[in-house]
Amino acid sequence: MAGADGDDSLYPIAVLIDELRNEDVQLRLNSIKKLSTIALALGVERTRTELLPFLTDTIYDEDEVLLALAEQLGNFTMLVGGPEYVHCLLPPLESLATVEETVVRDKAVESLRKISHEHSPVDLEVHFEPLVKRLASGDWFTSRTSACGLFSVCYPRVSSTVKAEIRQHFRTLCSDDTPMVRRAAASKLGEFAKVLELEYVKSDIISLFTALASDEQDSVRLLAVEACVSIATLLPQEDLEALVMPTLRQAAEDKSWRVRYMVADKFSELQKAVGPEITKNDLVPAFQNLLKDCEAEVRAAAANKVKEFCENLPEDSRETIIMSHILPCVKELVSDTNQHVKSALASVIMGLSTILGKDNTIEHLLPLFLAQLKDECPEVRLNIISNLDCVNEVIGIRQLSQSLLPAIVELAEDAKWRVRLAIIEYMPLLAGQLGVEFFDEKLNSLCMAWLVDHVYAIREAATCNLMKLVEKFGAEWAQNTIVPKVLGMANDPNYLHRMTTLFCINALSEACGQDITTKQMLPVVLKMSNDQVANVRFNVAKSLQKIGPVLDSNALQTEVKPVLEKLATDQDMDVKYFAQEAISVLALA
Amino acid sequence: MAGAGGGSNDVQWCFSQVKGAIDDDVAEADIISTVEFNHSGELLATGDKGGRVVIFQQEQETKGQPHSRGEYNVYSTFQSHEPEFDYLKSLEIEEKINKIRWLPQKNAAQFLLSTNDKTIKLWKISERDKRPEGYNLKEEDGRYRDPSTVTTLRVPVFRPMDLMVEASPRRVFANAHTYHINSISVNSDYETYLSADDLRINLWHLEITDRSFNIVDIKPANMEELTEVITAAEFHPNQCNTLVYSSSKGTIRLCDMRAAALCDKHSKLFEEPEDPSNRSFFSEIISSISDVKFSHNGRYMMTRDYLSVKIWDLNMENRPVETYQVHEYLRSKLCSLYENDCIFDKFECCWNGNDSVVMTGSYNNFFRMFERGHRRDLTLEASRESSKPRAVLKPRKVCAGGKRKKDEISVDSLDFNKKILHTAWHPQDNIIAVATTNNLYIFQDKMN
C-alpha cells in the first residue's frame, strides 16, 4: 500500500474520510453519500472493524446526515464482506432506529428490513432477532416503535419457539403505555397478520385488533381501521361476520369524527375486503350514515368515495342499491351547507352516469348536475365542468349546454384570478366536446377577452389555450377566427397588449404552419420592431428567434435579418442582447 | 379561612436554593416569565424576558447526606427567542418566553416547546460525552500534513470527553397567530399540541411546521363586538380529545374534539353565578381567569382569578367544588390596584404531585398553599432574609384590618412591585420552584 505513487489514489479518499467530521453539514452529507467509496478503499475488514464502529457513534449528527447514513447502510452488505458478515451492519442501524426523528428511524427500519433478507436463517436467530427484542423492550418509545416494523420480516424465517416469542413481543407492544408505540403497532398489525399462520391470526391478531380498535386514544383507533382491511382479506368469508364486522361497525359509528373519517376514507378498500354480501347488508347502511354524518369532514370523505363505492357494488343489485339507497343521500349532499362537501361530491358525481346509464342519468342525475353548475361556490362548478367527459359519453353534452354556458361565463369572469385560470385550462376539453360551431358562437369571445386580462398569469394561460385550440380545430380555423384578432392587438395603445400579440405568435406559429406565419404574422412582428417601448422591441427579437425555424430561408434572409441587425444596434441593452442572440441562434451572422 | 391555621400544616417548608443575581437593580431581560418542571422532576426550566431558557438539573442524591435531596444546578442555558420586527404590521415582537412545556421523554435526549408572543420552537437538549479523533490530512490541532506523507487511511475514532450539553432548535412553528400566544399544551397522544392566543386556538402536529388547524375561533366578524378573550388553554392529561380554555369573563369552556373538527361549540361551560352583592366596577376585571390547570388525575381543574383559586369537578358545571381566597384583603384596595395596573397581573397556579395541595402566588413575594380537604392554608414568603440553608420558612400573616398582632403585616405595607406570578411543583416530591422578579427560589419539605 505504501509508496509515493500510492498517495494520489489515497488522497481523495482521505479527504472524504476527514470530511465525515467536517463542521459543514453539506460536506459531511457529501461524504456520507459516498460512504461506499470509502468502504471500498478501506476493504471489508477495516470497514467492519473501524468504519462501522465510528458510524455507530455518529448519531449526534444532523437529521439529514443520519437519514443519508441510514439509507446507505441498507446497501452495504457487499462492502462488509457479503451475507456472511451482514450482521455487522446491525449496531449502527440499531442506534439510528432509536433517534427521535421519525424520518431517520423509518429509514433505519427500512434498511434493517432490507438487510434482514440477506441474513441466513441461523444469523437471523443469532443476530437479528435479539436486536428486534432489544428494541422491543427498550426504555424509550422511539426504540419500541421501531421494533414494530421488524417483526414481520423475521417471523417467517425463524423456528417455532422464536415465533412464539415474537408474537408475545408484538402483543406486549400492542398494549404499551405510550400511544406512540400502540400507534406503531396498530399500523403494522395488518402487515404482521399477513405473515402469521391463519390459526394465530384468529387467536392472536383478532383480539389485538379488537383491543386497538377500542383504545382510549382516537389516534390509535383510527389506525385499526386500516388494519381492518388487511385482516379482512386474510380471513375466510365465513369468519368475517364474527371476527371483523363487530369492530368495523363500531368504528363506523365511533364517537370521534376522526375515526369515522378514516372509515369513510378507506371505504373502497373495506368494501373490497369484506366482499359483496357483507357490503350489501352492512356497508350500504354504514355508507349512508357516513354521507349524512354530522361532521362535514366525514361527509366530504364519504362523498369522495361515492363513485368508487357504486362501481364496486355487486352487479346484480347495483342499480337498485344506488337508486334506492345512495342517490337520496347524494341529492341531499348537492345542497350541503359545507362547500368542501359539495365540491368533493362534484368531483365524482359525474362518474355515476356511466354506471346508471342514459335514462337514469337524464331523469335523476341531470337535475343534480344542473344544480351544481349553478352552485355559489366556484370550486363546485369547476369540478363539474372538469369532469364533463363522463357525461358526454352517456348522454351527450348538449343536454347540459344551456346551463353550461352561463356557468362557464361566470367562472370566466370570476373576481379571483385563480378561478379564471382554472376554467381556462378546461377550455380545450370543452371545445373538443362542444364542437367548433358552439365554440365559435359562445366561447370564442371569452378566449379572446382573457388575452387582455390584467393578470399576467391569465394572459399567459390564454395564449397557451389558443395554441391548444388551434391544434384541435386546425390552421384554417385559426386563420379565420383567431389570427386576425390577435394581430389586431398589435396596434393597441397598451404595450402589454402589444406584447401579448407577440406571445400569441410565439405560441401559434408552429400550429399555424409556414404559410400563415410568413404571410400574416411576420409582417406584423417586423413592423413592431419600431415600437417605442423597449420591452416590445426585445420581445420582437425573441419572437423572431422563436418563429425563425417555421419561416422559409428566403424570408429569413431578406426580411428577418435586416430587422435583427437593426435591433442589434438598438440603444437599449436588452434589445441588443436578444437581437444578437436571435442572430446567432438563427445563424444569420 | 384566610390567614387561619397557617402553622398547622404537616409539611415544613425549608429553603433550599436561590438562583439569580442578588442585586436590587434588576435588568428587564432577567425577569423570569415562566417556570416548569419536566415529567420526572429531574429538570426544571425557566424562561425570561430576554428570551433565554435556563435548565436546571437535580443532582443525584448523595448517600452520605440522607437529609438533603439533590440540589438543582444549571444544566443548559440557551437563547430561545430573539427580538424581531414584523415589517408588515410595524410591530415589535418581544423575545419574552411566555410558556415552556416539556415533551414526554422519547429517548436519551430531552425536548421542550418554548413560545414567545408569536413563534413556538421545539428544542432538543442532549448530552454528548464522546468526540471523534484522528484526521488523515491534518493534525488534531489543525495543522495540515504534507499530503505525500499520507500513506495509509485512518478512520476517526470516538474518544470520551467532558460531558457537554447541547440545545438545538429542531422545529419552528411560526406564522399561525395574529394575536399574542398565551398558552401551549401537549396532548396525551404525544403527537399533537395546542397553542392559544387571545382569540384563537390552533392544533399542531409536533413534526409538521408548515400547517396547523384552527380549532377554536372566537373572533367576532366585527371587532367592535368583542366582549371576551381567551386567557389560557390546556389539554386534559389523559383524554386526548378534551381541552379547556378560560376567558376574560371568568368562564371555562370544555371542548370535545371528537364531536367536530371545529370546536366552536363547547360541550361544557363552567361558570359560577355572580354574587350580586359583590358587584362593582371591577367585577369583570377580577373575574378574568389568568390560568387553568387540570389536576394530574384529570378529574378536576383549577382556575385562578385575581382574588381566588377555584377547583372545579369536570362533572359539575354550575359552580366550583372548592374556592380559596388568595388575598381577599385586597378587595378594598382594588381602586388603587387598578390605577397602578396591578389588577391586570396574571397569576398562575399549580397542583402538587398527588393533587392534594394547590399553590399560587401573591404580592410582597408571598405565595399561598391550600391543602384540599383539610381546609388548611399557608402563606409563605420567598425572601433573601430566610435564605439560609435548610432554614424553615416561617408562615406569614397579613392583617386584614383591626388591630395588627405581632408578626402580622398590614395590608398597607405590602410591596406590590414584588409579585410571584409563576410557581411550579415537582411532579412527585415536595419540591417547589417559585419565581420572584428575577430570582428563582427552590424550597423543599424538611426531611426527617
mmCIF file with all atom_site columns, N, CA and C in Angstrom, chain B residues 107-125:
data_model
loop_
_atom_site.group_PDB
_atom_site.id
_atom_site.type_symbol
_atom_site.label_atom_id
_atom_site.label_alt_id
_atom_site.label_comp_id
_atom_site.label_asym_id
_atom_site.label_entity_id
_atom_site.label_seq_id
_atom_site.pdbx_PDB_ins_code
_atom_site.Cartn_x
_atom_site.Cartn_y
_atom_site.Cartn_z
_atom_site.occupancy
_atom_site.B_iso_or_equiv
_atom_site.pdbx_formal_charge
_atom_site.auth_seq_id
_atom_site.auth_comp_id
_atom_site.auth_asym_id
_atom_site.auth_atom_id
_atom_site.pdbx_PDB_model_num
ATOM 1  N N  . ASN B 1 107 ? -36.361 9.617  24.067 1.00 0.00 ? 107 ASN B N  1
ATOM 2  C CA . ASN B 1 107 ? -35.092 8.886  24.069 1.00 0.00 ? 107 ASN B CA 1
ATOM 3  C C  . ASN B 1 107 ? -34.157 9.595  25.037 1.00 0.00 ? 107 ASN B C  1
ATOM 4  N N  . ALA B 1 108 ? -32.861 9.339  24.916 1.00 0.00 ? 108 ALA B N  1
ATOM 5  C CA . ALA B 1 108 ? -31.957 9.882  25.922 1.00 0.00 ? 108 ALA B CA 1
ATOM 6  C C  . ALA B 1 108 ? -31.980 11.405 25.967 1.00 0.00 ? 108 ALA B C  1
ATOM 7  N N  . ALA B 1 109 ? -32.404 12.037 24.883 1.00 0.00 ? 109 ALA B N  1
ATOM 8  C CA . ALA B 1 109 ? -32.453 13.496 24.857 1.00 0.00 ? 109 ALA B CA 1
ATOM 9  C C  . ALA B 1 109 ? -33.762 14.000 25.473 1.00 0.00 ? 109 ALA B C  1
ATOM 10 N N  . GLN B 1 110 ? -33.766 15.303 25.793 1.00 0.00 ? 110 GLN B N  1
ATOM 11 C CA . GLN B 1 110 ? -34.972 15.930 26.339 1.00 0.00 ? 110 GLN B CA 1
ATOM 12 C C  . GLN B 1 110 ? -35.477 16.960 25.339 1.00 0.00 ? 110 GLN B C  1
ATOM 13 N N  . PHE B 1 111 ? -36.787 17.126 25.278 1.00 0.00 ? 111 PHE B N  1
ATOM 14 C CA . PHE B 1 111 ? -37.366 18.081 24.346 1.00 0.00 ? 111 PHE B CA 1
ATOM 15 C C  . PHE B 1 111 ? -38.326 19.015 25.060 1.00 0.00 ? 111 PHE B C  1
ATOM 16 N N  . LEU B 1 112 ? -38.302 20.269 24.665 1.00 0.00 ? 112 LEU B N  1
ATOM 17 C CA . LEU B 1 112 ? -39.290 21.196 25.214 1.00 0.00 ? 112 LEU B CA 1
ATOM 18 C C  . LEU B 1 112 ? -39.767 22.165 24.141 1.00 0.00 ? 112 LEU B C  1
ATOM 19 N N  . LEU B 1 113 ? -40.982 22.656 24.355 1.00 0.00 ? 113 LEU B N  1
ATOM 20 C CA . LEU B 1 113 ? -41.529 23.697 23.498 1.00 0.00 ? 113 LEU B CA 1
ATOM 21 C C  . LEU B 1 113 ? -41.420 25.011 24.252 1.00 0.00 ? 113 LEU B C  1
ATOM 22 N N  . SER B 1 114 ? -40.959 26.054 23.579 1.00 0.00 ? 114 SER B N  1
ATOM 23 C CA . SER B 1 114 ? -40.945 27.368 24.200 1.00 0.00 ? 114 SER B CA 1
ATOM 24 C C  . SER B 1 114 ? -41.626 28.331 23.234 1.00 0.00 ? 114 SER B C  1
ATOM 25 N N  . THR B 1 115 ? -42.324 29.307 23.793 1.00 0.00 ? 115 THR B N  1
ATOM 26 C CA . THR B 1 115 ? -43.008 30.234 22.893 1.00 0.00 ? 115 THR B CA 1
ATOM 27 C C  . THR B 1 115 ? -42.882 31.666 23.385 1.00 0.00 ? 115 THR B C  1
ATOM 28 N N  . ASN B 1 116 ? -42.802 32.589 22.437 1.00 0.00 ? 116 ASN B N  1
ATOM 29 C CA . ASN B 1 116 ? -42.986 33.998 22.771 1.00 0.00 ? 116 ASN B CA 1
ATOM 30 C C  . ASN B 1 116 ? -44.378 34.389 22.270 1.00 0.00 ? 116 ASN B C  1
ATOM 31 N N  . ASP B 1 117 ? -44.604 35.643 21.945 1.00 0.00 ? 117 ASP B N  1
ATOM 32 C CA . ASP B 1 117 ? -45.953 36.041 21.533 1.00 0.00 ? 117 ASP B CA 1
ATOM 33 C C  . ASP B 1 117 ? -46.399 35.385 20.230 1.00 0.00 ? 117 ASP B C  1
ATOM 34 N N  . LYS B 1 118 ? -45.460 35.070 19.359 1.00 0.00 ? 118 LYS B N  1
ATOM 35 C CA . LYS B 1 118 ? -45.840 34.659 18.006 1.00 0.00 ? 118 LYS B CA 1
ATOM 36 C C  . LYS B 1 118 ? -45.329 33.301 17.568 1.00 0.00 ? 118 LYS B C  1
ATOM 37 N N  . THR B 1 119 ? -44.159 32.925 18.043 1.00 0.00 ? 119 THR B N  1
ATOM 38 C CA . THR B 1 119 ? -43.496 31.763 17.452 1.00 0.00 ? 119 THR B CA 1
ATOM 39 C C  . THR B 1 119 ? -43.185 30.703 18.504 1.00 0.00 ? 119 THR B C  1
ATOM 40 N N  . ILE B 1 120 ? -43.526 29.457 18.178 1.00 0.00 ? 120 ILE B N  1
ATOM 41 C CA . ILE B 1 120 ? -43.259 28.352 19.090 1.00 0.00 ? 120 ILE B CA 1
ATOM 42 C C  . ILE B 1 120 ? -42.053 27.588 18.547 1.00 0.00 ? 120 ILE B C  1
ATOM 43 N N  . LYS B 1 121 ? -41.161 27.189 19.449 1.00 0.00 ? 121 LYS B N  1
ATOM 44 C CA . LYS B 1 121 ? -39.990 26.444 18.995 1.00 0.00 ? 121 LYS B CA 1
ATOM 45 C C  . LYS B 1 121 ? -39.852 25.146 19.775 1.00 0.00 ? 121 LYS B C  1
ATOM 46 N N  . LEU B 1 122 ? -39.429 24.127 19.073 1.00 0.00 ? 122 LEU B N  1
ATOM 47 C CA . LEU B 1 122 ? -39.154 22.845 19.718 1.00 0.00 ? 122 LEU B CA 1
ATOM 48 C C  . LEU B 1 122 ? -37.650 22.708 19.879 1.00 0.00 ? 122 LEU B C  1
ATOM 49 N N  . TRP B 1 123 ? -37.216 22.544 21.131 1.00 0.00 ? 123 TRP B N  1
ATOM 50 C CA . TRP B 1 123 ? -35.782 22.438 21.414 1.00 0.00 ? 123 TRP B CA 1
ATOM 51 C C  . TRP B 1 123 ? -35.413 21.040 21.869 1.00 0.00 ? 123 TRP B C  1
ATOM 52 N N  . LYS B 1 124 ? -34.241 20.620 21.428 1.00 0.00 ? 124 LYS B N  1
ATOM 53 C CA . LYS B 1 124 ? -33.691 19.340 21.882 1.00 0.00 ? 124 LYS B CA 1
ATOM 54 C C  . LYS B 1 124 ? -32.517 19.646 22.801 1.00 0.00 ? 124 LYS B C  1
ATOM 55 N N  . ILE B 1 125 ? -32.509 19.027 23.964 1.00 0.00 ? 125 ILE B N  1
ATOM 56 C CA . ILE B 1 125 ? -31.391 19.202 24.882 1.00 0.00 ? 125 ILE B CA 1
ATOM 57 C C  . ILE B 1 125 ? -30.747 17.830 25.037 1.00 0.00 ? 125 ILE B C  1
#
